[in-house]
């Protein structure tokens, strides 16, 4: 890498220090490229999923089904008249109007309490639904291979039919946003739509 990309002051540094910086930058770039390629191919998502808190319940989201994560406090949401209480309204995100859903409320849990810890997570464009979820907090990546399957009581909806327990005994509900995006109740956010449906957890 040419030193021309650095400011003149950096070019004046001893050659060994400049070389070390270039080496670290090159290594970082390679690691970043590898992670992006792995995420696109699904290899990274097969090993890890994003942990989030919804209504006090730890949940897992498939990385390949997610778009971006933004701080909720920085997003203005315009309410929509005659909508279900879990449908918060529309927000302009990257120049597109996006429907924002309080997923905890949709699941029958208490509404997400506002705060600096709240995040909005958009659906991946490939799901074909311009939608985003409000979550209480993001808990970071979780390793699926270190978890064991747990049976769920009752008959959960297809998009929330898998529970896992990690090595510390914490139970996680794994959500499938692709199936959620096709659920009848989720697609009918109008006040006149079905308030109760089998896809409530």
Short mmCIF file of C-alpha atoms in Angstrom, two decimals, residues 4-186:
data_model
loop_
_atom_site.label_atom_id
_atom_site.label_comp_id
_atom_site.label_asym_id
_atom_site.label_seq_id
_atom_site.Cartn_x
_atom_site.Cartn_y
_atom_site.Cartn_z
CA UNK A 4 0.40 8.49 -0.49
CA UNK A 5 -2.89 7.67 1.21
CA UNK A 6 -1.55 8.98 4.53
CA UNK A 7 -1.11 12.65 5.52
CA UNK A 8 2.38 14.16 5.05
CA UNK A 9 3.05 13.80 8.78
CA UNK A 10 2.59 10.04 8.57
CA UNK A 11 4.98 9.85 5.63
CA UNK A 12 7.67 11.39 7.81
CA UNK A 13 7.45 8.60 10.38
CA UNK A 14 10.21 5.99 10.63
CA UNK A 15 9.74 3.34 7.96
CA UNK A 16 9.36 0.50 10.46
CA UNK A 17 6.41 2.25 12.17
CA UNK A 18 4.75 3.04 8.84
CA UNK A 19 5.20 -0.56 7.75
CA UNK A 20 3.62 -1.83 10.97
CA UNK A 21 0.61 0.41 10.48
CA UNK A 22 0.21 -0.74 6.91
CA UNK A 23 0.41 -4.35 8.02
CA UNK A 24 -2.29 -3.88 10.66
CA UNK A 25 -4.51 -2.02 8.20
CA UNK A 26 -4.08 -4.74 5.58
CA UNK A 27 -4.89 -7.44 8.15
CA UNK A 28 -8.01 -5.55 9.28
CA UNK A 29 -9.17 -5.13 5.69
CA UNK A 30 -8.74 -8.84 4.99
CA UNK A 31 -10.66 -9.80 8.13
CA UNK A 32 -13.46 -7.40 7.24
CA UNK A 33 -13.72 -8.80 3.71
CA UNK A 34 -13.80 -12.36 5.06
CA UNK A 35 -16.60 -11.51 7.52
CA UNK A 36 -18.67 -9.81 4.82
CA UNK A 37 -18.22 -12.73 2.43
CA UNK A 38 -19.07 -15.21 5.19
CA UNK A 39 -22.23 -13.30 6.11
CA UNK A 40 -23.35 -13.17 2.48
CA UNK A 41 -22.78 -16.86 1.99
CA UNK A 42 -24.58 -17.72 5.21
CA UNK A 43 -21.53 -19.39 6.76
CA UNK A 44 -21.28 -16.83 9.56
CA UNK A 45 -25.01 -16.96 10.27
CA UNK A 46 -24.85 -20.74 10.53
CA UNK A 47 -22.58 -20.32 13.53
CA UNK A 48 -23.95 -17.19 15.22
CA UNK A 49 -27.20 -15.29 15.60
CA UNK A 50 -28.05 -11.91 17.08
CA UNK A 51 -29.37 -11.94 20.63
CA UNK A 52 -32.02 -9.35 21.51
CA UNK A 53 -34.30 -8.73 24.48
CA UNK A 54 -38.04 -8.65 23.79
CA UNK A 55 -40.49 -8.15 26.64
CA UNK A 56 -37.87 -9.41 29.08
CA UNK A 57 -37.39 -12.56 26.98
CA UNK A 58 -34.02 -13.32 25.32
CA UNK A 59 -34.53 -14.03 21.62
CA UNK A 60 -32.32 -14.95 18.66
CA UNK A 61 -32.52 -13.45 15.16
CA UNK A 62 -30.99 -14.95 12.03
CA UNK A 63 -28.29 -12.59 10.72
CA UNK A 64 -29.20 -13.30 7.09
CA UNK A 65 -32.73 -11.96 7.75
CA UNK A 66 -31.57 -8.63 9.17
CA UNK A 67 -30.78 -5.32 7.53
CA UNK A 68 -29.30 -2.70 9.84
CA UNK A 69 -29.45 -1.79 13.52
CA UNK A 70 -30.06 1.83 14.55
CA UNK A 71 -30.55 3.62 17.87
CA UNK A 72 -34.29 4.03 18.37
CA UNK A 73 -33.94 7.44 20.03
CA UNK A 74 -32.65 8.90 16.76
CA UNK A 75 -35.62 7.70 14.67
CA UNK A 76 -38.85 9.69 14.33
CA UNK A 77 -41.87 7.41 14.04
CA UNK A 78 -45.12 8.82 12.68
CA UNK A 79 -48.13 7.08 14.18
CA UNK A 80 -50.83 5.66 11.91
CA UNK A 81 -54.52 6.10 12.82
CA UNK A 82 -56.60 2.99 13.55
CA UNK A 83 -53.58 0.70 13.80
CA UNK A 84 -52.98 -2.10 16.28
CA UNK A 85 -51.08 -1.02 19.41
CA UNK A 86 -48.05 -3.09 18.37
CA UNK A 87 -47.77 -1.21 15.07
CA UNK A 88 -45.94 1.98 16.05
CA UNK A 89 -46.12 3.71 12.68
CA UNK A 90 -43.86 4.74 9.82
CA UNK A 91 -40.29 6.01 9.92
CA UNK A 92 -38.09 7.40 7.15
CA UNK A 93 -35.01 5.16 7.09
CA UNK A 94 -32.44 5.67 4.35
CA UNK A 95 -35.02 7.55 2.30
CA UNK A 96 -37.66 4.82 2.52
CA UNK A 97 -40.82 4.69 4.61
CA UNK A 98 -40.53 1.71 6.92
CA UNK A 99 -43.19 0.25 9.18
CA UNK A 100 -41.99 -0.13 12.77
CA UNK A 101 -43.38 -2.89 14.99
CA UNK A 102 -43.02 -3.34 18.74
CA UNK A 103 -42.42 -7.08 18.51
CA UNK A 104 -42.69 -7.63 22.26
CA UNK A 105 -46.20 -6.15 22.25
CA UNK A 106 -47.07 -8.20 19.18
CA UNK A 107 -45.98 -11.31 21.09
CA UNK A 108 -48.34 -10.45 23.95
CA UNK A 109 -45.65 -9.05 26.23
CA UNK A 110 -45.53 -5.54 27.77
CA UNK A 111 -44.70 -2.77 25.32
CA UNK A 112 -41.05 -1.87 24.90
CA UNK A 113 -40.15 0.84 27.43
CA UNK A 114 -38.41 3.76 25.70
CA UNK A 115 -34.78 4.37 26.53
CA UNK A 116 -31.28 4.79 25.14
CA UNK A 117 -30.86 1.01 25.13
CA UNK A 118 -33.66 0.46 22.58
CA UNK A 119 -32.76 -0.39 19.00
CA UNK A 120 -34.62 -0.63 15.70
CA UNK A 121 -33.65 -3.55 13.47
CA UNK A 122 -34.74 -3.55 9.84
CA UNK A 123 -35.70 -6.63 7.86
CA UNK A 124 -33.34 -7.76 5.12
CA UNK A 125 -34.55 -6.48 1.72
CA UNK A 126 -34.69 -10.06 0.49
CA UNK A 127 -37.63 -10.77 2.83
CA UNK A 128 -39.71 -8.49 0.62
CA UNK A 129 -41.28 -6.53 3.49
CA UNK A 130 -40.28 -2.95 4.28
CA UNK A 131 -40.45 -3.39 8.03
CA UNK A 132 -38.39 -2.91 11.19
CA UNK A 133 -38.62 -4.19 14.76
CA UNK A 134 -38.26 -2.23 17.99
CA UNK A 135 -36.32 -4.26 20.58
CA UNK A 136 -35.45 -3.46 24.20
CA UNK A 137 -31.76 -4.03 23.70
CA UNK A 138 -29.23 -5.89 21.59
CA UNK A 139 -27.37 -8.61 23.48
CA UNK A 140 -24.69 -9.36 20.89
CA UNK A 141 -23.88 -12.47 18.86
CA UNK A 142 -24.58 -15.91 20.27
CA UNK A 143 -23.03 -19.22 19.24
CA UNK A 144 -25.68 -21.70 18.17
CA UNK A 145 -23.40 -24.74 18.34
CA UNK A 146 -23.04 -24.22 22.09
CA UNK A 147 -26.82 -24.44 22.61
CA UNK A 148 -29.21 -27.33 23.08
CA UNK A 149 -32.79 -27.60 21.84
CA UNK A 150 -35.56 -27.23 24.43
CA UNK A 151 -39.18 -28.29 24.02
CA UNK A 152 -41.78 -25.55 24.19
CA UNK A 153 -45.12 -25.85 25.99
CA UNK A 154 -48.37 -25.29 24.13
CA UNK A 155 -48.30 -24.84 20.35
CA UNK A 156 -46.17 -21.81 19.42
CA UNK A 157 -46.51 -20.08 16.03
CA UNK A 158 -44.24 -21.36 13.26
CA UNK A 159 -42.05 -18.25 13.36
CA UNK A 160 -41.27 -18.77 17.08
CA UNK A 161 -41.28 -22.56 17.36
CA UNK A 162 -37.71 -23.20 18.50
CA UNK A 163 -36.22 -22.71 21.95
CA UNK A 164 -32.55 -23.18 22.83
CA UNK A 165 -30.62 -23.28 26.08
CA UNK A 166 -27.03 -22.03 26.30
CA UNK A 167 -24.20 -23.38 28.45
CA UNK A 168 -25.14 -21.01 31.29
CA UNK A 169 -28.71 -22.31 31.45
CA UNK A 170 -30.27 -19.27 29.77
CA UNK A 171 -33.18 -20.12 27.48
CA UNK A 172 -33.55 -18.33 24.13
CA UNK A 173 -36.49 -18.14 21.75
CA UNK A 174 -35.34 -18.35 18.15
CA UNK A 175 -37.42 -16.25 15.75
CA UNK A 176 -37.79 -16.74 12.02
CA UNK A 177 -38.51 -13.34 10.47
CA UNK A 178 -39.13 -14.84 7.03
CA UNK A 179 -42.10 -16.76 8.42
CA UNK A 180 -43.20 -13.82 10.55
CA UNK A 181 -43.29 -11.66 7.42
CA UNK A 182 -45.89 -14.04 5.99
CA UNK A 183 -48.07 -14.35 9.10
CA UNK A 184 -51.64 -13.18 8.47
CA UNK A 185 -51.89 -11.17 11.68
CA UNK A 186 -48.52 -9.50 11.15
#
